[in-house]
mmCIF file of C-alpha atoms and ligand atoms in Angstrom:
data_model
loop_
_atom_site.group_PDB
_atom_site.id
_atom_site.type_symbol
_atom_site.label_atom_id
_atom_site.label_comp_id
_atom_site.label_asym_id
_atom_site.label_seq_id
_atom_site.Cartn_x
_atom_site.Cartn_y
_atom_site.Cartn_z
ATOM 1 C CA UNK I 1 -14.030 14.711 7.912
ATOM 2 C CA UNK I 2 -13.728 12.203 4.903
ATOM 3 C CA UNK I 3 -16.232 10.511 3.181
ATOM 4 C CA UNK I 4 -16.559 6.393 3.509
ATOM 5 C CA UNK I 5 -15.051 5.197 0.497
ATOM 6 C CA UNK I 6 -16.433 1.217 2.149
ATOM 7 C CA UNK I 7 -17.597 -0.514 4.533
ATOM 8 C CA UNK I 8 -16.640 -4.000 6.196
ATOM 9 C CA UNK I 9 -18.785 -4.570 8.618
ATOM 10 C CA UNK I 10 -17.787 -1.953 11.701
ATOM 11 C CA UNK I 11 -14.870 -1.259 9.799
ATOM 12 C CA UNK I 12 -14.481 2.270 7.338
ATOM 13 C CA UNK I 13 -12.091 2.675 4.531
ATOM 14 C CA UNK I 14 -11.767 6.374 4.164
ATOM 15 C CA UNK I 15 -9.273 9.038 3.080
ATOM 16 C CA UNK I 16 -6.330 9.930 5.749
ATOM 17 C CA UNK I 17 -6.306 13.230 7.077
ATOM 18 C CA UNK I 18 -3.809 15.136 8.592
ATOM 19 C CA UNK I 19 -4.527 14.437 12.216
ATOM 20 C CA UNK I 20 -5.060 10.970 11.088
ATOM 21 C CA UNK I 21 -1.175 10.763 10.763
ATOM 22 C CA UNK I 22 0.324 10.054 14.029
ATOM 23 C CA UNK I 23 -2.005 7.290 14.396
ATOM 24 C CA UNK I 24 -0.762 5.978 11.293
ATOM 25 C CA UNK I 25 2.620 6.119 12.210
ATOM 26 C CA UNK I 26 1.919 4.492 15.508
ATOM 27 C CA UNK I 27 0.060 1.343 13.451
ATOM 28 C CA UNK I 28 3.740 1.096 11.414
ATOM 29 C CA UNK I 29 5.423 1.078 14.103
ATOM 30 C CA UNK I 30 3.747 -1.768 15.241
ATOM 31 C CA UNK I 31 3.589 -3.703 12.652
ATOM 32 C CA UNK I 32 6.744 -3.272 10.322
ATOM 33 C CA UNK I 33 10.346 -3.015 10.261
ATOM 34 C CA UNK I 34 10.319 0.143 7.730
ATOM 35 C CA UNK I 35 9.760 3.420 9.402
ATOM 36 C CA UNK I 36 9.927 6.746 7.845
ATOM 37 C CA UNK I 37 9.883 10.504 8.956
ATOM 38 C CA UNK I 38 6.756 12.538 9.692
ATOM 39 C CA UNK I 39 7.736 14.516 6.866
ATOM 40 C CA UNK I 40 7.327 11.958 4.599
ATOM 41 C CA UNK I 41 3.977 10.713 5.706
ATOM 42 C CA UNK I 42 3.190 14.696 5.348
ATOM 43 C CA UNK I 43 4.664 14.678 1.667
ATOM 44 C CA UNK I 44 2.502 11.278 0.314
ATOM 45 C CA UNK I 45 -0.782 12.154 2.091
ATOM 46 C CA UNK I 46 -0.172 15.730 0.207
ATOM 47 C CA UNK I 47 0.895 14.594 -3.116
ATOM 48 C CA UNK I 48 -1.688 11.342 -3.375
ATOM 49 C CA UNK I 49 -4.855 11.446 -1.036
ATOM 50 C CA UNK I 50 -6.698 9.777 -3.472
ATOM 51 C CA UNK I 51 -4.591 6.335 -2.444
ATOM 52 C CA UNK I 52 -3.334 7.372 1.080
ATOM 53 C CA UNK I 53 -5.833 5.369 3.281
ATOM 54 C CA UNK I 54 -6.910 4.700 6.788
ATOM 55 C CA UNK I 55 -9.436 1.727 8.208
ATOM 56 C CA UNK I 56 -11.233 2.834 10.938
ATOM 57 C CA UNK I 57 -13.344 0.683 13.706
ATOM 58 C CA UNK I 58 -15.013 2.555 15.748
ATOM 59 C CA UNK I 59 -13.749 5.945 15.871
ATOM 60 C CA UNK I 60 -9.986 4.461 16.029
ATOM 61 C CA UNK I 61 -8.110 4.025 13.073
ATOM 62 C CA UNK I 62 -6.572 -0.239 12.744
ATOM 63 C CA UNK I 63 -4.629 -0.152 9.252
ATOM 64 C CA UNK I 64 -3.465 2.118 6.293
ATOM 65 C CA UNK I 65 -2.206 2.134 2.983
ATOM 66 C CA UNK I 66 0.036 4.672 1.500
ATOM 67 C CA UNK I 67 1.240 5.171 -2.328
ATOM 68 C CA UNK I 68 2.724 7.753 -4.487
ATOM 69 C CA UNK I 69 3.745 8.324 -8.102
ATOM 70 C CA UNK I 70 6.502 7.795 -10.076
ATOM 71 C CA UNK I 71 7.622 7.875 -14.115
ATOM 72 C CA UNK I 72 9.742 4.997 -15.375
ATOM 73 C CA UNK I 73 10.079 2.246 -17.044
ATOM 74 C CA UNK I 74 7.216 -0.127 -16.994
ATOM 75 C CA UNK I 75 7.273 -3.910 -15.381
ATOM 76 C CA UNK I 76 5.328 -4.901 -18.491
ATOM 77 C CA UNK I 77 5.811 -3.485 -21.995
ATOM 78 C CA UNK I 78 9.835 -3.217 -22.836
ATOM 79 C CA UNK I 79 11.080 -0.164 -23.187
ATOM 80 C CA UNK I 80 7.938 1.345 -22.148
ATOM 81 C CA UNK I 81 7.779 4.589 -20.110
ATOM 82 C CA UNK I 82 4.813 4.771 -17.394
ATOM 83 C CA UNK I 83 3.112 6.760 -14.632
ATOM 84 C CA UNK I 84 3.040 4.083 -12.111
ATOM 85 C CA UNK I 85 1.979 4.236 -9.122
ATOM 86 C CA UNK I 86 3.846 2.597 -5.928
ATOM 87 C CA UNK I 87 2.334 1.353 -2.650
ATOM 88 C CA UNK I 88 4.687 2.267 0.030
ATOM 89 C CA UNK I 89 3.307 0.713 2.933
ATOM 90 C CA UNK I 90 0.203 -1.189 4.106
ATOM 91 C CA UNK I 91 -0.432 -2.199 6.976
ATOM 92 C CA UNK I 92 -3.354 -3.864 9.568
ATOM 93 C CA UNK I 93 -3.286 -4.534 13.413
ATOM 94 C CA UNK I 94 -3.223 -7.636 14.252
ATOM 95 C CA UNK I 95 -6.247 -8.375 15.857
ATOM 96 C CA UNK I 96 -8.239 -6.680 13.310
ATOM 97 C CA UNK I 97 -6.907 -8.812 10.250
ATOM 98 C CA UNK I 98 -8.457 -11.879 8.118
ATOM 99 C CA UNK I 99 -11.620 -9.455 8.044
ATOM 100 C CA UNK I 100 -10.796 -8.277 4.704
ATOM 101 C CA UNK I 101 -9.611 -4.456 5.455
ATOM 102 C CA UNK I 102 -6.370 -5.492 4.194
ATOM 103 C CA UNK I 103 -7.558 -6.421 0.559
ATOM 104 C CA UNK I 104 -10.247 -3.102 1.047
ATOM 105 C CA UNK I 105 -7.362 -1.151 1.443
ATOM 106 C CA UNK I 106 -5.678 -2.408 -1.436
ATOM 107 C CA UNK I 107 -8.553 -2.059 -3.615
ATOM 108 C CA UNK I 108 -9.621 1.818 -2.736
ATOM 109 C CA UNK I 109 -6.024 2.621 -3.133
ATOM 110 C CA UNK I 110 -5.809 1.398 -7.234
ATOM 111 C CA UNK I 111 -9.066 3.049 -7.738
ATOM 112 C CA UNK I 112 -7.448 5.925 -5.900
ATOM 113 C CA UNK I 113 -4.045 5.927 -8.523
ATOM 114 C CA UNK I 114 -6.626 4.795 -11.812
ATOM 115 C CA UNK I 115 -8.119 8.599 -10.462
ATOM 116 C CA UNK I 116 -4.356 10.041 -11.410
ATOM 117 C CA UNK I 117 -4.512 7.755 -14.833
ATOM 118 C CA UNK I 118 -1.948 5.336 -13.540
ATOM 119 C CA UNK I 119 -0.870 3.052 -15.614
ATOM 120 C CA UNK I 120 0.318 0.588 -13.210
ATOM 121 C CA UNK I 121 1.029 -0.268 -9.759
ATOM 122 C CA UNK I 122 4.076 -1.936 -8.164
ATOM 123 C CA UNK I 123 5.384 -2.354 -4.572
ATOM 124 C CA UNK I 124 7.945 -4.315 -3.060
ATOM 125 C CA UNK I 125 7.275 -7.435 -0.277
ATOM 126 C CA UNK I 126 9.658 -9.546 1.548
ATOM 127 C CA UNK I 127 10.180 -12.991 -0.085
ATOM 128 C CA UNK I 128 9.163 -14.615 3.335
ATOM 129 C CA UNK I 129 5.355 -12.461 3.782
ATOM 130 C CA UNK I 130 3.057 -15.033 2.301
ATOM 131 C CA UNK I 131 0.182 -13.259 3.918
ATOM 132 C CA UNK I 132 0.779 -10.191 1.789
ATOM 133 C CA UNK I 133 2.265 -12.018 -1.181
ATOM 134 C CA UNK I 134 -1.143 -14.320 -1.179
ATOM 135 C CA UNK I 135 -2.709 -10.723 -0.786
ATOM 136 C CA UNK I 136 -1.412 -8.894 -3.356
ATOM 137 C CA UNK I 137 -1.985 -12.106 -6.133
ATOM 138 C CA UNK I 138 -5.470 -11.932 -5.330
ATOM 139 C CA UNK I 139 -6.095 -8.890 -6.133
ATOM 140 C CA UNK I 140 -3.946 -9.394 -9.629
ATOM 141 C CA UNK I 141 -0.185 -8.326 -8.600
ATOM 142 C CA UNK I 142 2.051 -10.724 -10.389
ATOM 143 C CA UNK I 143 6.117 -11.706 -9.125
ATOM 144 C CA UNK I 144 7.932 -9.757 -11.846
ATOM 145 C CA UNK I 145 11.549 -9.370 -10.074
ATOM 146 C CA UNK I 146 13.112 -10.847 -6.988
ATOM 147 C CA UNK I 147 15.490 -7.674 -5.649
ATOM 148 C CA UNK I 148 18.240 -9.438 -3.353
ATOM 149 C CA UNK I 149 19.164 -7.788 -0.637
ATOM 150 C CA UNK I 150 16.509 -5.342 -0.637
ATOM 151 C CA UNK I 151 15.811 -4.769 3.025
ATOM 152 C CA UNK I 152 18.298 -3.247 5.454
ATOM 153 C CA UNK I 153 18.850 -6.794 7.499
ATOM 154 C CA UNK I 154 19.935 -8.410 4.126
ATOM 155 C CA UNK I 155 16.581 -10.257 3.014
ATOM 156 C CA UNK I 156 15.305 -10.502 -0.584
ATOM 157 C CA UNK I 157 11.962 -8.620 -1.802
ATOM 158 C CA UNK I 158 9.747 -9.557 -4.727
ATOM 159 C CA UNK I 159 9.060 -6.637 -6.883
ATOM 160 C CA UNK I 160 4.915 -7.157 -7.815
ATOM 161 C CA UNK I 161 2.961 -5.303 -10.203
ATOM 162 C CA UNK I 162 -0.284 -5.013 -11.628
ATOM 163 C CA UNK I 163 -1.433 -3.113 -14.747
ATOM 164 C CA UNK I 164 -3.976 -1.381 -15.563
ATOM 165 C CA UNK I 165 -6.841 -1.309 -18.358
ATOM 166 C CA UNK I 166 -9.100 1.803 -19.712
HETATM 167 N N1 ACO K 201 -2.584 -16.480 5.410
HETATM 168 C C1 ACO K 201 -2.853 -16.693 4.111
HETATM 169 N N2 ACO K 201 -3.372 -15.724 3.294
HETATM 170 C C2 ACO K 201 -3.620 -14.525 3.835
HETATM 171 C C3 ACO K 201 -3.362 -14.247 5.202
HETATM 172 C C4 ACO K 201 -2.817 -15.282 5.998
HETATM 173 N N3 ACO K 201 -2.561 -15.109 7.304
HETATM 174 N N4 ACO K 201 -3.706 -12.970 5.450
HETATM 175 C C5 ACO K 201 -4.168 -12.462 4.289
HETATM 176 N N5 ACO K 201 -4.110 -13.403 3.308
HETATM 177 C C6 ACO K 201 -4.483 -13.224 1.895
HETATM 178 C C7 ACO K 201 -5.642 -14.109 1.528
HETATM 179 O O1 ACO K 201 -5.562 -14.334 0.134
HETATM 180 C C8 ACO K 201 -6.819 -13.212 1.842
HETATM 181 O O2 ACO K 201 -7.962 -13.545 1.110
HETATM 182 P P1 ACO K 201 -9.015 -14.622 1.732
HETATM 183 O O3 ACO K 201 -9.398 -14.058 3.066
HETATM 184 O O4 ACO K 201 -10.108 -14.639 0.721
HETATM 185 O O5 ACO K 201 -8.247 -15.904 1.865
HETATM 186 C C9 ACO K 201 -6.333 -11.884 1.364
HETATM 187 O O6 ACO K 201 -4.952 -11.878 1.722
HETATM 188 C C10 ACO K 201 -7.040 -10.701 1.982
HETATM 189 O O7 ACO K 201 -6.965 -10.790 3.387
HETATM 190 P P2 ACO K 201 -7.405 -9.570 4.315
HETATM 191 O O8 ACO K 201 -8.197 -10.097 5.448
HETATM 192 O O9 ACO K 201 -7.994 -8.494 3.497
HETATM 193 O O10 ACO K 201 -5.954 -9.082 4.832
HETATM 194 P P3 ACO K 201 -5.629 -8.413 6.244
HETATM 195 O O11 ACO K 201 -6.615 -7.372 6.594
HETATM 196 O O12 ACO K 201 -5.385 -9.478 7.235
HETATM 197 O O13 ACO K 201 -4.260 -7.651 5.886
HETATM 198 C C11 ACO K 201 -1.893 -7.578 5.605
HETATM 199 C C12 ACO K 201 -3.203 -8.282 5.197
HETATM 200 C C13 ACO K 201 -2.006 -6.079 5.339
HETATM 201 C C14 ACO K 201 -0.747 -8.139 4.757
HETATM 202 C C15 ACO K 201 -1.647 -7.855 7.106
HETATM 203 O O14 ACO K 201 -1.331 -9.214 7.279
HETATM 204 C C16 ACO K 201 -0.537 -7.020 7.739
HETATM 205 O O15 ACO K 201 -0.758 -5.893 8.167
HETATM 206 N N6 ACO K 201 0.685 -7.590 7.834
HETATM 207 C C17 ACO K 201 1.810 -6.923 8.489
HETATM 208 C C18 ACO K 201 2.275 -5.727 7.676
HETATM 209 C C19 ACO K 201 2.697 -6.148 6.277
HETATM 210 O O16 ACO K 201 3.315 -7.174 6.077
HETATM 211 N N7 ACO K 201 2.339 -5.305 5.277
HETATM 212 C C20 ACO K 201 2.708 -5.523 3.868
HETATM 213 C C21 ACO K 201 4.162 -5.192 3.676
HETATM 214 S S1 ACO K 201 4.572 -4.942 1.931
HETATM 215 C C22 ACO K 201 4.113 -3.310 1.617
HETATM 216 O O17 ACO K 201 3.742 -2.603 2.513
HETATM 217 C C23 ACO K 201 4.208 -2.783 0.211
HETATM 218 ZN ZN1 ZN K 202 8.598 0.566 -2.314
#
Protein backbone atom coordinates (compact mmCIF):
# COMPACT_ATOMS: atom_id res chain seq x y z
CA UNK A 1 0.00 0.00 0.00
CA UNK A 2 1.58 3.42 -1.13
CA UNK A 3 1.28 6.57 0.31
CA UNK A 4 -0.78 9.57 -1.66
CA UNK A 5 1.82 11.56 -3.09
CA UNK A 6 -1.70 14.13 -4.32
CA UNK A 7 -4.83 14.53 -4.64
CA UNK A 8 -7.20 15.84 -7.55
CA UNK A 9 -10.29 15.73 -6.44
CA UNK A 10 -11.36 11.70 -6.35
CA UNK A 11 -8.33 11.15 -8.11
CA UNK A 12 -4.73 9.74 -6.18
CA UNK A 13 -1.29 10.09 -7.52
CA UNK A 14 0.63 7.43 -5.76
CA UNK A 15 3.62 5.11 -6.25
CA UNK A 16 2.99 1.86 -8.63
CA UNK A 17 3.25 -1.33 -7.09
CA UNK A 18 3.80 -4.53 -8.38
CA UNK A 19 0.25 -5.74 -8.71
CA UNK A 20 -0.44 -2.34 -9.94
CA UNK A 21 1.33 -3.46 -13.24
CA UNK A 22 -1.01 -5.31 -15.36
CA UNK A 23 -3.38 -2.58 -14.95
CA UNK A 24 -0.86 -0.36 -16.21
CA UNK A 25 -0.17 -2.24 -19.09
CA UNK A 26 -3.81 -2.59 -19.88
CA UNK A 27 -4.16 1.59 -19.70
CA UNK A 28 -1.08 1.52 -22.58
CA UNK A 29 -2.60 -0.59 -24.40
CA UNK A 30 -5.37 1.53 -24.70
CA UNK A 31 -4.09 4.46 -25.21
CA UNK A 32 -0.72 4.24 -27.24
CA UNK A 33 0.90 2.73 -30.09
CA UNK A 34 4.24 1.80 -28.00
CA UNK A 35 3.96 -1.35 -26.04
CA UNK A 36 6.65 -3.03 -24.17
CA UNK A 37 7.23 -6.42 -22.30
CA UNK A 38 6.17 -7.17 -18.72
CA UNK A 39 9.68 -7.44 -18.05
CA UNK A 40 10.34 -4.13 -18.73
CA UNK A 41 7.56 -2.56 -16.77
CA UNK A 42 9.14 -5.03 -13.94
CA UNK A 43 12.75 -3.53 -14.61
CA UNK A 44 11.60 0.56 -14.42
CA UNK A 45 9.15 0.15 -11.49
CA UNK A 46 12.39 -1.69 -9.80
CA UNK A 47 15.09 0.59 -10.79
CA UNK A 48 12.93 4.12 -10.34
CA UNK A 49 9.76 3.94 -8.00
CA UNK A 50 10.33 7.22 -6.99
CA UNK A 51 8.96 8.42 -10.74
CA UNK A 52 7.01 5.23 -11.77
CA UNK A 53 3.38 6.44 -11.09
CA UNK A 54 -0.20 5.39 -11.09
CA UNK A 55 -3.60 7.77 -10.79
CA UNK A 56 -6.12 6.11 -9.13
CA UNK A 57 -10.12 6.97 -8.94
CA UNK A 58 -11.72 5.07 -6.87
CA UNK A 59 -9.93 2.01 -6.13
CA UNK A 60 -9.12 1.61 -10.07
CA UNK A 61 -6.11 2.87 -11.42
CA UNK A 62 -6.93 5.64 -14.92
CA UNK A 63 -3.24 6.78 -15.96
CA UNK A 64 0.57 6.30 -15.26
CA UNK A 65 3.80 7.64 -15.79
CA UNK A 66 6.96 5.74 -16.08
CA UNK A 67 10.78 7.03 -16.23
CA UNK A 68 14.20 5.75 -15.75
CA UNK A 69 17.81 6.95 -15.74
CA UNK A 70 20.34 7.40 -18.02
CA UNK A 71 24.14 9.15 -18.29
CA UNK A 72 24.87 11.19 -21.39
CA UNK A 73 25.27 14.04 -22.89
CA UNK A 74 23.10 16.85 -21.78
CA UNK A 75 20.28 18.75 -24.09
CA UNK A 76 21.63 21.94 -22.53
CA UNK A 77 25.27 22.64 -21.64
CA UNK A 78 27.71 21.40 -24.71
CA UNK A 79 29.74 18.86 -24.07
CA UNK A 80 28.21 18.34 -20.81
CA UNK A 81 27.78 14.86 -19.25
CA UNK A 82 24.42 14.33 -17.11
CA UNK A 83 22.26 11.96 -15.05
CA UNK A 84 19.09 12.58 -16.81
CA UNK A 85 16.27 11.21 -16.30
CA UNK A 86 13.76 9.96 -19.22
CA UNK A 87 9.96 9.64 -19.12
CA UNK A 88 9.09 6.59 -21.00
CA UNK A 89 5.53 6.66 -21.13
CA UNK A 90 2.53 8.59 -19.74
CA UNK A 91 -0.49 7.99 -20.19
CA UNK A 92 -4.47 8.89 -19.04
CA UNK A 93 -7.86 7.23 -20.05
CA UNK A 94 -9.78 9.05 -21.88
CA UNK A 95 -12.62 9.85 -20.01
CA UNK A 96 -10.67 10.74 -17.06
CA UNK A 97 -8.48 13.52 -18.83
CA UNK A 98 -8.61 17.57 -18.86
CA UNK A 99 -8.86 16.99 -14.92
CA UNK A 100 -5.32 17.65 -14.47
CA UNK A 101 -3.91 13.95 -13.53
CA UNK A 102 -1.97 14.21 -16.58
CA UNK A 103 0.15 17.35 -15.53
CA UNK A 104 -0.01 15.63 -11.60
CA UNK A 105 1.63 12.87 -13.02
CA UNK A 106 4.17 14.77 -14.65
CA UNK A 107 4.92 16.80 -11.74
CA UNK A 108 5.32 13.83 -8.92
CA UNK A 109 7.44 12.10 -11.42
CA UNK A 110 10.40 15.20 -11.63
CA UNK A 111 10.14 15.47 -7.96
CA UNK A 112 10.46 11.71 -8.05
CA UNK A 113 14.00 11.88 -10.48
CA UNK A 114 15.18 15.51 -8.43
CA UNK A 115 15.00 12.50 -5.37
CA UNK A 116 17.89 10.54 -7.58
CA UNK A 117 19.71 14.19 -8.15
CA UNK A 118 18.73 14.31 -11.77
CA UNK A 119 19.94 16.76 -13.57
CA UNK A 120 17.47 16.81 -16.24
CA UNK A 121 14.59 15.27 -17.82
CA UNK A 122 13.86 14.48 -21.48
CA UNK A 123 11.28 12.32 -23.35
CA UNK A 124 10.30 11.98 -26.75
CA UNK A 125 6.49 13.01 -28.29
CA UNK A 126 5.12 12.67 -31.67
CA UNK A 127 5.29 15.94 -33.70
CA UNK A 128 1.42 15.64 -34.24
CA UNK A 129 0.36 15.22 -29.99
CA UNK A 130 -0.40 18.81 -29.23
CA UNK A 131 -2.19 17.68 -26.14
CA UNK A 132 1.03 16.35 -24.67
CA UNK A 133 3.34 18.79 -26.43
CA UNK A 134 1.01 21.78 -24.82
CA UNK A 135 1.50 19.48 -21.66
CA UNK A 136 4.87 19.05 -21.37
CA UNK A 137 5.62 23.20 -22.18
CA UNK A 138 3.60 23.93 -19.31
CA UNK A 139 5.23 22.35 -17.05
CA UNK A 140 8.77 23.85 -18.57
CA UNK A 141 9.90 21.07 -21.28
CA UNK A 142 11.31 23.01 -24.15
CA UNK A 143 11.54 21.51 -28.25
CA UNK A 144 15.30 20.89 -28.30
CA UNK A 145 15.48 18.26 -31.38
CA UNK A 146 13.00 17.07 -33.93
CA UNK A 147 14.16 13.08 -34.42
CA UNK A 148 12.69 12.08 -38.00
CA UNK A 149 11.51 9.01 -38.31
CA UNK A 150 11.41 8.18 -34.79
CA UNK A 151 8.36 5.99 -34.47
CA UNK A 152 8.00 2.58 -36.10
CA UNK A 153 5.12 3.88 -38.76
CA UNK A 154 7.68 6.54 -40.01
CA UNK A 155 6.47 9.79 -38.04
CA UNK A 156 8.79 12.44 -36.55
CA UNK A 157 9.18 12.97 -32.58
CA UNK A 158 10.29 16.12 -30.79
CA UNK A 159 12.95 15.40 -28.33
CA UNK A 160 11.81 17.86 -25.02
CA UNK A 161 13.71 18.53 -22.04
CA UNK A 162 13.67 20.33 -18.97
CA UNK A 163 16.52 21.07 -16.52
CA UNK A 164 16.84 21.19 -13.36
CA UNK A 165 17.99 23.76 -10.51
CA UNK A 166 19.43 23.04 -6.76
N1 LIG B 1 -5.84 20.28 -25.78
C1 LIG B 1 -4.97 21.26 -25.47
N2 LIG B 1 -4.13 21.19 -24.40
C2 LIG B 1 -4.19 20.09 -23.64
C3 LIG B 1 -5.09 19.03 -23.91
C4 LIG B 1 -5.93 19.15 -25.04
N3 LIG B 1 -6.83 18.21 -25.36
N4 LIG B 1 -4.92 18.07 -22.98
C5 LIG B 1 -3.95 18.51 -22.15
N5 LIG B 1 -3.50 19.73 -22.55
C6 LIG B 1 -2.43 20.52 -21.93
C7 LIG B 1 -2.96 21.82 -21.38
O1 LIG B 1 -1.87 22.72 -21.35
C8 LIG B 1 -3.34 21.42 -19.97
O2 LIG B 1 -3.34 22.50 -19.08
P1 LIG B 1 -4.71 23.35 -18.88
O3 LIG B 1 -5.73 22.34 -18.46
O4 LIG B 1 -4.34 24.33 -17.82
O5 LIG B 1 -5.02 23.94 -20.22
C9 LIG B 1 -2.21 20.51 -19.59
O6 LIG B 1 -1.94 19.79 -20.79
C10 LIG B 1 -2.53 19.55 -18.47
O7 LIG B 1 -3.68 18.82 -18.79
P2 LIG B 1 -4.13 17.56 -17.92
O8 LIG B 1 -5.60 17.62 -17.71
O9 LIG B 1 -3.27 17.43 -16.73
O10 LIG B 1 -3.76 16.37 -18.94
P3 LIG B 1 -4.52 14.96 -19.07
O11 LIG B 1 -4.79 14.37 -17.75
O12 LIG B 1 -5.66 15.12 -19.99
O13 LIG B 1 -3.36 14.08 -19.75
C11 LIG B 1 -2.13 13.30 -21.64
C12 LIG B 1 -2.61 14.54 -20.86
C13 LIG B 1 -1.35 12.37 -20.70
C14 LIG B 1 -1.19 13.75 -22.76
C15 LIG B 1 -3.37 12.58 -22.22
O14 LIG B 1 -3.93 13.38 -23.23
C16 LIG B 1 -3.10 11.19 -22.79
O15 LIG B 1 -3.08 10.20 -22.07
N6 LIG B 1 -2.90 11.10 -24.13
C17 LIG B 1 -2.71 9.82 -24.81
C18 LIG B 1 -1.37 9.21 -24.43
C19 LIG B 1 -0.23 10.14 -24.79
O16 LIG B 1 -0.22 10.78 -25.82
N7 LIG B 1 0.79 10.20 -23.89
C20 LIG B 1 2.00 11.00 -24.10
C21 LIG B 1 2.89 10.32 -25.10
S1 LIG B 1 4.59 10.94 -25.04
C22 LIG B 1 5.31 10.08 -23.74
O17 LIG B 1 4.71 9.19 -23.20
C23 LIG B 1 6.71 10.43 -23.33
ZN1 LIG C 1 11.93 7.69 -24.81
Amino acid sequence: MQVALREIGNCIIRRCDLSDLISTMEINLKTLPEHYSDYFYESLLAELPEAFLVAEVDGKLVGYIMCKIEYGFSNFKKLGFVKKGHVVSVAVLPEHRRKGIGEGLVQESIAGVKMKKCDELYLEVRCSNTEAVKLYEKLGFVIKQRLKAYYRDGEDAYLMAVEFAY
